[in-house]
Structures are given as C-alpha cells and as structure tokens.
Coordinates of C-alpha atoms in Angstrom, one line a residue:
Chain A
X24 CA 0.0 0.0 0.0
X25 CA 2.6 2.6 1.1
X26 CA 4.8 1.6 -1.8
X27 CA 2.0 2.1 -4.3
X28 CA 1.1 5.4 -2.6
X29 CA 4.7 6.7 -2.8
X30 CA 5.1 5.6 -6.4
X31 CA 1.8 7.3 -7.4
X32 CA 3.0 10.6 -5.8
X33 CA 6.4 10.4 -7.4
X34 CA 5.0 9.7 -10.9
X35 CA 2.3 12.3 -10.5
X36 CA 4.9 14.9 -9.6
X37 CA 7.2 14.0 -12.4
X38 CA 4.4 14.1 -15.0
X39 CA 3.1 17.4 -13.7
X40 CA 6.6 19.0 -13.7
X41 CA 7.1 17.8 -17.3
X42 CA 3.7 18.4 -18.8
X43 CA 1.4 20.2 -16.4
X44 CA -1.7 18.7 -14.8
X45 CA -3.6 18.7 -18.1
X46 CA -0.7 17.0 -19.9
X47 CA -1.5 13.5 -18.6
X48 CA -4.5 11.4 -17.6
X49 CA -5.2 9.3 -14.5
X50 CA -5.0 6.3 -16.8
X51 CA -1.5 7.2 -17.9
X52 CA -0.4 7.7 -14.3
X53 CA -2.0 4.3 -13.4
X54 CA -0.2 2.5 -16.3
X55 CA 3.1 3.8 -15.1
X56 CA 2.5 2.5 -11.6
X57 CA 0.8 -0.7 -12.8
X58 CA -2.6 -0.3 -11.0
X59 CA -6.2 0.1 -12.3
X60 CA -8.0 3.4 -12.4
X61 CA -10.4 2.1 -9.7
X62 CA -7.4 1.4 -7.4
X63 CA -6.2 4.9 -8.0
X64 CA -9.3 6.4 -6.4
X65 CA -8.8 4.3 -3.3
X66 CA -5.7 6.4 -2.8
X67 CA -6.6 9.8 -4.0
X68 CA -9.8 11.6 -5.0
X69 CA -8.1 13.6 -7.8
X70 CA -4.9 13.7 -9.9
X71 CA -4.0 17.0 -8.1
X72 CA -4.2 15.3 -4.7
X73 CA -1.7 12.7 -5.9
X74 CA 0.7 15.5 -6.8
X75 CA 0.6 16.7 -3.2
X76 CA 0.6 13.4 -1.5
X77 CA 0.7 13.9 2.3
X78 CA 3.4 16.6 1.6
X79 CA 4.8 15.5 4.9
X80 CA 7.6 17.8 5.9
X81 CA 6.5 17.7 9.6
X82 CA 8.7 16.4 12.4
X83 CA 8.3 12.8 13.5
X84 CA 6.2 12.3 16.6
X85 CA 9.2 11.1 18.7
X86 CA 11.2 14.2 17.9
X87 CA 8.2 16.4 18.7
X88 CA 7.7 14.7 22.1
X89 CA 11.4 15.1 23.0
X90 CA 11.4 18.7 21.9
X91 CA 8.4 19.5 24.2
X92 CA 9.9 17.5 27.1
X93 CA 13.2 19.5 26.9
X94 CA 11.2 22.7 27.6
X95 CA 10.1 21.4 31.0
X96 CA 11.4 22.9 34.3
X97 CA 11.3 26.3 35.9
X98 CA 12.6 29.2 33.8
X99 CA 11.8 32.9 33.5
X100 CA 11.1 33.7 29.9
X101 CA 12.1 31.2 27.2
X102 CA 13.3 27.7 28.1
X103 CA 17.1 28.0 28.0
X104 CA 17.9 25.6 25.1
X105 CA 15.0 26.7 22.8
X106 CA 17.2 28.2 20.0
X107 CA 19.6 25.1 20.0
X108 CA 16.7 22.6 20.1
X109 CA 14.8 24.4 17.3
X110 CA 18.1 24.4 15.2
X111 CA 18.5 20.7 15.9
X112 CA 14.9 20.0 14.8
X113 CA 15.6 21.8 11.5
X114 CA 18.9 20.0 11.0
X115 CA 17.3 16.6 11.7
X116 CA 14.6 17.3 9.2
X117 CA 17.2 18.2 6.6
X118 CA 18.9 14.9 7.1
X119 CA 15.8 12.9 6.0
X120 CA 16.4 11.2 2.8
X121 CA 13.6 13.0 0.9
X122 CA 15.6 16.3 1.3
X123 CA 17.3 16.3 -2.0
X124 CA 18.1 18.8 -4.8
X125 CA 15.9 16.7 -7.1
X126 CA 12.8 17.0 -4.9
X127 CA 13.5 20.7 -4.4
X128 CA 13.7 21.3 -8.1
X129 CA 10.7 19.1 -8.8
X130 CA 8.5 21.4 -6.7
X131 CA 9.8 24.5 -8.5
X132 CA 9.0 22.8 -11.8
X133 CA 5.5 21.8 -10.7
X134 CA 4.7 25.3 -9.6
X135 CA 6.1 26.7 -12.8
X136 CA 3.9 24.3 -14.8
X137 CA 0.8 24.8 -12.7
X138 CA 0.8 28.2 -11.0
X139 CA -2.6 27.7 -9.5
X140 CA -1.1 24.9 -7.3
X141 CA 0.9 27.6 -5.6
X142 CA -2.2 28.6 -3.6
X143 CA -2.6 25.1 -2.3
X144 CA 1.1 24.7 -1.6
X145 CA 1.0 28.0 0.4
X146 CA -2.0 26.8 2.3
X147 CA -0.1 23.6 3.2
X148 CA 2.9 25.7 4.2
X149 CA 0.8 27.9 6.4
X150 CA -0.8 24.9 8.1
X151 CA 2.7 23.4 8.8
X152 CA 3.8 26.8 10.2
X153 CA 0.8 26.7 12.6
X154 CA 1.7 23.2 13.7
X155 CA 5.2 24.2 14.3
X156 CA 4.1 27.2 16.4
X157 CA 1.7 25.0 18.4
X158 CA 4.7 22.7 19.1
X159 CA 6.7 25.7 20.4
X160 CA 3.7 26.9 22.4
X161 CA 3.2 23.5 24.0
X162 CA 6.9 23.4 25.0
X163 CA 6.9 26.9 26.4
X164 CA 3.6 26.5 28.2
X165 CA 2.0 29.3 26.2
X166 CA -1.5 29.5 24.7
X167 CA -1.6 28.5 21.0
X168 CA -2.4 32.0 19.8
X169 CA 0.4 33.7 21.8
X170 CA 2.5 35.9 19.5
X171 CA 5.8 34.5 20.8
X172 CA 5.7 31.0 19.2
X173 CA 4.5 32.6 15.9
X174 CA 7.3 35.1 15.8
X175 CA 9.9 32.5 16.7
X176 CA 8.7 30.0 14.1
X177 CA 8.4 32.8 11.5
X178 CA 12.1 33.9 11.8
X179 CA 13.2 30.3 12.0
X180 CA 11.4 29.3 8.8
X181 CA 12.7 32.4 7.1
X182 CA 16.3 31.4 7.9
X183 CA 15.5 27.8 7.1
X184 CA 14.2 28.6 3.6
X185 CA 17.1 30.8 2.8
X186 CA 19.5 28.0 4.0
X187 CA 17.6 25.4 1.8
X188 CA 18.0 27.7 -1.2
X189 CA 21.7 28.2 -0.6
X190 CA 22.2 24.5 0.1
X191 CA 20.7 23.5 -3.2
X192 CA 22.3 26.3 -5.2
X193 CA 24.7 25.0 -8.0
X194 CA 27.9 26.5 -6.5
X195 CA 27.3 25.4 -2.9
X196 CA 30.0 23.3 -1.3
X197 CA 29.0 23.8 2.4
X198 CA 26.9 21.4 4.5
X199 CA 23.4 22.4 5.5
X200 CA 24.5 22.7 9.1
X201 CA 27.3 25.1 8.2
X202 CA 24.9 27.4 6.2
X203 CA 22.2 27.3 8.9
X204 CA 24.8 28.1 11.6
X205 CA 26.1 31.0 9.6
X206 CA 22.5 32.4 9.0
X207 CA 21.6 32.1 12.7
X208 CA 24.9 33.9 13.5
X209 CA 23.8 36.8 11.2
X210 CA 20.4 37.0 12.9
X211 CA 22.2 36.9 16.3
X212 CA 24.4 39.8 15.3
X213 CA 21.4 41.8 13.9
X214 CA 19.0 41.3 16.8
X215 CA 21.9 41.8 19.3
X216 CA 22.1 45.5 18.2
X217 CA 20.5 48.2 20.4
X218 CA 17.0 49.1 19.3
X219 CA 15.8 52.7 19.3
X220 CA 12.4 53.4 17.8
X221 CA 11.0 56.8 16.9
X222 CA 8.7 58.5 19.5
X223 CA 5.4 56.7 19.0
X224 CA 3.4 60.0 19.0
X225 CA 5.8 61.8 16.5
X226 CA 6.2 61.2 12.8
X227 CA 9.6 59.6 12.0
X228 CA 12.3 62.2 12.2
X229 CA 12.7 63.5 8.6
X230 CA 16.4 64.1 9.1
X231 CA 16.8 60.4 9.9
X232 CA 19.0 61.1 13.0
X233 CA 18.5 58.8 16.0
Chain B
X19 CA -3.4 60.7 -15.8
X20 CA -2.4 59.5 -12.3
X21 CA -5.9 60.0 -11.0
X22 CA -7.4 57.8 -13.8
X23 CA -4.7 55.2 -13.2
X24 CA -5.4 55.1 -9.5
X25 CA -9.1 54.9 -10.1
X26 CA -8.7 52.0 -12.6
X27 CA -6.6 50.1 -10.1
X28 CA -9.0 50.7 -7.3
X29 CA -12.1 49.7 -9.3
X30 CA -10.3 46.7 -10.8
X31 CA -9.4 45.4 -7.4
X32 CA -12.9 45.9 -5.9
X33 CA -14.5 44.1 -8.9
X34 CA -12.0 41.2 -8.7
X35 CA -12.5 40.8 -5.0
X36 CA -16.3 40.8 -5.5
X37 CA -16.6 38.7 -8.6
X38 CA -13.3 37.3 -9.7
X39 CA -11.5 38.4 -12.9
X40 CA -14.0 36.6 -15.2
X41 CA -16.9 38.3 -13.4
X42 CA -16.4 41.7 -15.1
X43 CA -15.3 43.1 -18.5
X44 CA -12.9 45.8 -19.4
X45 CA -15.9 47.8 -20.7
X46 CA -17.6 47.6 -17.3
X47 CA -14.4 48.7 -15.6
X48 CA -14.1 51.6 -18.1
X49 CA -17.7 52.6 -17.5
X50 CA -17.1 52.9 -13.8
X51 CA -14.1 55.1 -14.3
X52 CA -15.6 57.1 -17.2
X53 CA -13.1 56.3 -19.9
X54 CA -13.1 54.5 -23.2
X55 CA -11.9 50.9 -23.8
X56 CA -9.2 52.4 -26.0
X57 CA -8.0 54.7 -23.2
X58 CA -7.8 51.7 -20.9
X59 CA -5.2 50.1 -23.1
X60 CA -3.0 53.2 -22.8
X61 CA -2.8 52.4 -19.2
X62 CA -2.7 48.6 -19.0
X63 CA -2.2 45.7 -21.4
X64 CA -4.7 43.5 -19.6
X65 CA -7.4 43.5 -16.9
X66 CA -5.1 41.6 -14.6
X67 CA -2.4 44.2 -14.9
X68 CA -4.9 46.8 -13.7
X69 CA -5.6 44.7 -10.6
X70 CA -1.9 44.8 -9.7
X71 CA -1.1 48.3 -10.7
X72 CA 2.4 49.2 -9.7
X73 CA 1.8 47.4 -6.4
X74 CA 4.1 49.9 -5.0
X75 CA 5.0 48.9 -1.4
X76 CA 8.7 50.0 -1.8
X77 CA 10.3 52.7 0.2
X78 CA 10.4 56.3 -1.2
X79 CA 13.8 57.2 -2.8
X80 CA 14.6 59.8 -0.2
X81 CA 14.2 57.3 2.7
X82 CA 16.3 54.8 0.8
X83 CA 19.1 57.4 0.3
X84 CA 19.0 58.4 4.0
X85 CA 19.0 54.7 5.0
X86 CA 22.1 54.0 2.9
X87 CA 23.9 57.2 4.1
X88 CA 23.4 56.2 7.8
X89 CA 25.5 53.1 7.2
X90 CA 28.6 55.2 6.3
X91 CA 31.6 55.3 8.5
X92 CA 34.1 52.8 9.8
X93 CA 32.6 49.8 11.7
X94 CA 33.6 46.2 12.2
X95 CA 30.6 44.0 11.2
X96 CA 27.2 45.6 10.9
X97 CA 26.7 49.3 10.9
X98 CA 25.8 50.1 14.5
X99 CA 22.2 51.4 13.9
X100 CA 21.1 48.9 11.3
X101 CA 18.4 47.2 13.4
X102 CA 16.9 50.6 14.5
X103 CA 17.1 52.0 11.0
X104 CA 15.4 49.0 9.4
X105 CA 12.7 49.1 12.1
X106 CA 12.2 52.8 11.3
X107 CA 11.9 52.1 7.6
X108 CA 9.2 49.5 8.3
X109 CA 7.3 51.9 10.6
X110 CA 7.5 54.8 8.1
X111 CA 6.1 52.5 5.5
X112 CA 3.2 51.5 7.8
X113 CA 2.3 55.1 8.3
X114 CA 1.6 55.6 4.6
X115 CA -2.0 56.2 3.9
X116 CA -2.5 53.1 1.7
X117 CA -1.7 50.9 4.7
X118 CA -5.3 50.3 5.7
X119 CA -7.3 47.3 6.9
X120 CA -9.5 47.8 3.8
X121 CA -6.6 47.4 1.4
X122 CA -5.2 44.4 3.4
X123 CA -8.6 42.7 3.3
X124 CA -9.0 43.5 -0.4
X125 CA -5.8 41.6 -1.3
X126 CA -7.0 38.6 0.7
X127 CA -10.3 38.7 -1.2
X128 CA -8.6 39.0 -4.5
X129 CA -6.4 36.0 -3.9
X130 CA -9.4 34.1 -2.7
X131 CA -11.4 34.9 -5.8
X132 CA -8.4 34.3 -8.1
X133 CA -6.0 31.9 -6.7
X134 CA -3.8 32.0 -9.8
X135 CA -3.0 35.6 -9.0
X136 CA -1.1 34.3 -5.9
X137 CA 1.8 33.2 -8.1
X138 CA 2.1 36.7 -9.6
X139 CA 1.7 38.3 -6.2
X140 CA 4.5 36.1 -4.8
X141 CA 6.7 37.0 -7.7
X142 CA 6.1 40.7 -6.9
X143 CA 6.9 40.0 -3.2
X144 CA 10.1 38.2 -4.1
X145 CA 11.2 41.0 -6.3
X146 CA 10.5 43.6 -3.5
X147 CA 12.5 41.4 -1.1
X148 CA 15.4 41.4 -3.5
X149 CA 15.2 45.2 -3.7
X150 CA 15.2 45.5 0.0
X151 CA 18.2 43.1 0.3
X152 CA 20.1 45.2 -2.3
X153 CA 19.4 48.3 -0.2
X154 CA 20.8 46.7 2.9
X155 CA 23.8 45.4 0.9
X156 CA 24.5 48.9 -0.5
X157 CA 24.4 50.4 3.0
X158 CA 26.6 47.7 4.5
X159 CA 29.1 47.8 1.5
X160 CA 28.4 44.2 0.7
X161 CA 28.0 42.5 -2.7
X162 CA 24.3 42.1 -3.7
X163 CA 24.5 38.2 -3.5
X164 CA 26.0 38.2 0.0
X165 CA 23.9 36.0 2.4
X166 CA 23.9 38.7 5.2
X167 CA 21.4 41.2 3.6
X168 CA 19.2 38.3 2.5
X169 CA 19.0 36.8 6.0
X170 CA 18.4 40.2 7.6
X171 CA 15.7 41.1 5.2
X172 CA 14.1 37.7 5.5
X173 CA 13.7 37.8 9.3
X174 CA 12.6 41.5 9.1
X175 CA 9.9 40.7 6.6
X176 CA 8.8 37.7 8.6
X177 CA 8.3 39.8 11.8
X178 CA 6.7 42.6 9.7
X179 CA 4.1 40.3 8.1
X180 CA 3.2 38.9 11.5
X181 CA 2.9 42.4 12.8
X182 CA 0.7 43.5 9.9
X183 CA -1.6 40.5 10.5
X184 CA -1.8 41.3 14.2
X185 CA -2.3 45.0 13.6
X186 CA -5.3 44.3 11.3
X187 CA -6.9 41.6 13.4
X188 CA -10.3 42.4 14.7
X189 CA -9.5 42.4 18.4
X190 CA -6.3 44.5 18.1
X191 CA -6.0 47.7 20.2
X192 CA -2.2 48.2 19.9
X193 CA -0.4 50.5 17.5
X194 CA 1.7 49.1 14.7
X195 CA 4.9 50.4 16.5
X196 CA 4.0 48.6 19.7
X197 CA 3.4 45.3 18.0
X198 CA 6.5 45.5 15.9
X199 CA 8.6 46.4 19.0
X200 CA 7.2 43.5 20.9
X201 CA 7.9 41.1 18.0
X202 CA 11.5 42.4 17.7
X203 CA 11.9 41.9 21.4
X204 CA 10.8 38.2 21.0
X205 CA 13.4 37.7 18.3
X206 CA 16.1 39.4 20.4
X207 CA 15.3 37.1 23.3
X208 CA 15.4 34.0 21.0
X209 CA 18.6 34.8 19.1
X210 CA 20.2 36.0 22.3
X211 CA 20.2 32.4 23.6
X212 CA 23.4 30.3 23.4
X213 CA 23.6 28.1 20.3
X214 CA 24.9 24.5 20.5
X215 CA 24.5 22.5 17.4
X216 CA 25.1 18.8 17.1
X217 CA 28.5 17.5 16.0
X218 CA 28.5 18.1 12.2
X219 CA 29.9 14.6 11.5
X220 CA 27.5 12.7 13.8
X221 CA 23.8 12.0 13.4
X222 CA 21.8 14.1 15.9
X223 CA 21.9 12.6 19.3
X224 CA 18.8 10.3 19.5
X225 CA 18.4 11.0 23.2
X226 CA 18.1 14.7 22.5
X227 CA 20.5 15.7 25.3
X228 CA 22.7 18.7 24.5

C-alpha cells in the first residue's frame, strides 16, 4: 500500500513538472505504476491530490515529544535551550532522505507548470507553520495564539528557507549545518544590536538622525 | 493621468475581490471610471495588470538614500544602527495612507477569488524582497548576493508580516509600532540564547541531550 502510494505521488509529480496537470491522464499515471483506475481512487480523490501526497515535511512524533519535554522545568522567559533545540529539529529534518536537490527542483517545476497549485502549496505551508508554532507553544507552556511562538517560528522558517535555497544552489560546497549556523549567526548579530524606535506619537524624524 | 490610473486600479481590485477576474469586463471597468476601452489600453495591457497596478510597497527614494547614508563610516561587522534604522523604515512604510485594513482585506479577497494571481503576487513580493536586500547590501558595503542582507531582510519581513496580521486583526487595540517592537523583542530574546549545534559529522543525538 505505502509503496503504491509513494510511487503514485512520485510519478504524478514528475508528470506534472514535465507536462502540467492537463498533460497526462489518471489512466496514464496508473499505467506507469501498474494499477487500475479504480485502485487509484482508493488512494486519491483527484490527480491533483496525488501530486501533493501527504506533503509530509512535519517532524516525527518522537522528535516532537522530545522537543516539548526538553522545555520542562522552571525558567523565567524562554526555556534555556530553545534556540539550540529548534536548530536541531531543522537539521534533523534536513537529514531525512527526501531532502534532495531533485525534490526541491521538482516542486519548483510543478509550480512553474501549474501556477494555481501555488495557492494550495501555500495553504499547506501555512498549516505546517501553525503546527510548528503549536509545538513551540506546547513546549513553552503558552496558549496557541500567543505571538511569541508565531514570531519564533516565522524567523526560524525564514532562515531555514534561505538555508535550503543556498544549500541547493549550484555552486554550494557547504553542509546544510554550516549554512544554517552562519545564517543564525547573522540573525544573532542583527538582533543583538540596540533598538531605538521613533517616539510613538511623533512622525519619524525626517532628518533620519537617531 | 495619475488619477485615472489610481481609479482604474481601485475599481479593478474591488471588482476582482467581489466577482473574480472573469466576473467583469474591461468595458464595465471603463464605464465605472468614465473612460473608453481604447484609453484603458493606454494604461494597462490586460485587466489583470490593472488589478496589480504598480503594487508599490517599496520605500520612497529619499528614505532609501538616507538609510544607505546612515551606514557610512568605519565599523567592524554591521553598521551600528542597522536594526533601529530598518525598524524605522518599516514603521514609516506602515504610516503611509495606503496601509489600511481595507486594502489588506482587499488583497485577501482578490487572492481568494483568483488563486492563480497568488503566483504573480508572490513574484512581486520576491522582487521587492530582493530590492530591500540590495538596499541593505548597498548600505553595508556588501556584494548584492551576500547572504547577510538576505538573512536580515528575511527575518525582518517575517516579523513585519506577522505584525501586519496582528495589527489588522479584529481584536487588536495596539499601535503598529507597539506590535513591531514586541515582535522584535521576542526575536532578540530568542537569538540571544546560546547556540549549541550537534557535531557536524555525527547524526543528531537520539536521546536529545545537549
């Protein structure tokens, strides 16, 4: 079952990237995988659903449980190893065997061939971002709509996506870990600076002086 | 000319949000604005282009010049007021009079009515992100493809978009500045933590201990 499922997703993605969704039929997809049309619909309601599959880029349950457990104990403010533990989660995810240049490029090709899939892909991404924020909220003992987990997950994903793009660029010869560590170091430097905002009641100083 | 242009964009957006692109004709749009179909095509090649308009959310040239000038002078690493100056740019942008809940909601409605516009909207967003990164690179005296400006602009935009969503949420009673300052404070706390990554040659420690 799982093997048929995986094969359907892989072939549906390849065909979509090559020809667009309208460029192949469910029958053609089934022929490639060696199943009947009827069997196909036991797996997916539509061709488009096969392209997405579970789109599982979440974290395994065991890693999630460990991540939450490591936030236990008394602490004022954030749990003390939050930054390191989040970086470890991201690195562990990047070591999974579906994290390949080929898969990365495939999704670019799919969206190029079928721009309307972008909206669905973004909805999936937003739902994963919410799951990640809920995980951080659970660990930190915060309500799920607290702005803190959202802000932390947002900046983490921003650095992660940049790291993924750099890692898969043609001229890269660094490891994912090295690139992520460098990007976190940039954010540490940036957010370590003093912050002086303009007087809230005044318009920003037109001379631009602090 | 500018007034006709603005009116065409405003009406095209309202009509798209209400009915989708296919739900109105160029003629109908022209009737609302009081111009001929022929005049329309002096402004825009297609109905879709009118929906986007210039989509100008960039920073005014004067603010850009001041921002770059304030990075001058000797400094090791980042220019010392980079964080504050970027926060000021974002706040100044949020004080423009097109930064309204109505406009924010309009773009959500447009994308809901026409999901395929999402791909174009994302391309516009990516191009603005590159412009912003080039501005930071110019100020810091870095080459345009340096990872530092990209990482800084990425985390800045992540916090900015979260702040915009919070600012326009129904139950918000804080100023944009207050919300942005709070979100920057969260990032400062997060990135101020010590960072310990797993040994680069080893698999992540399955026990999860540091």
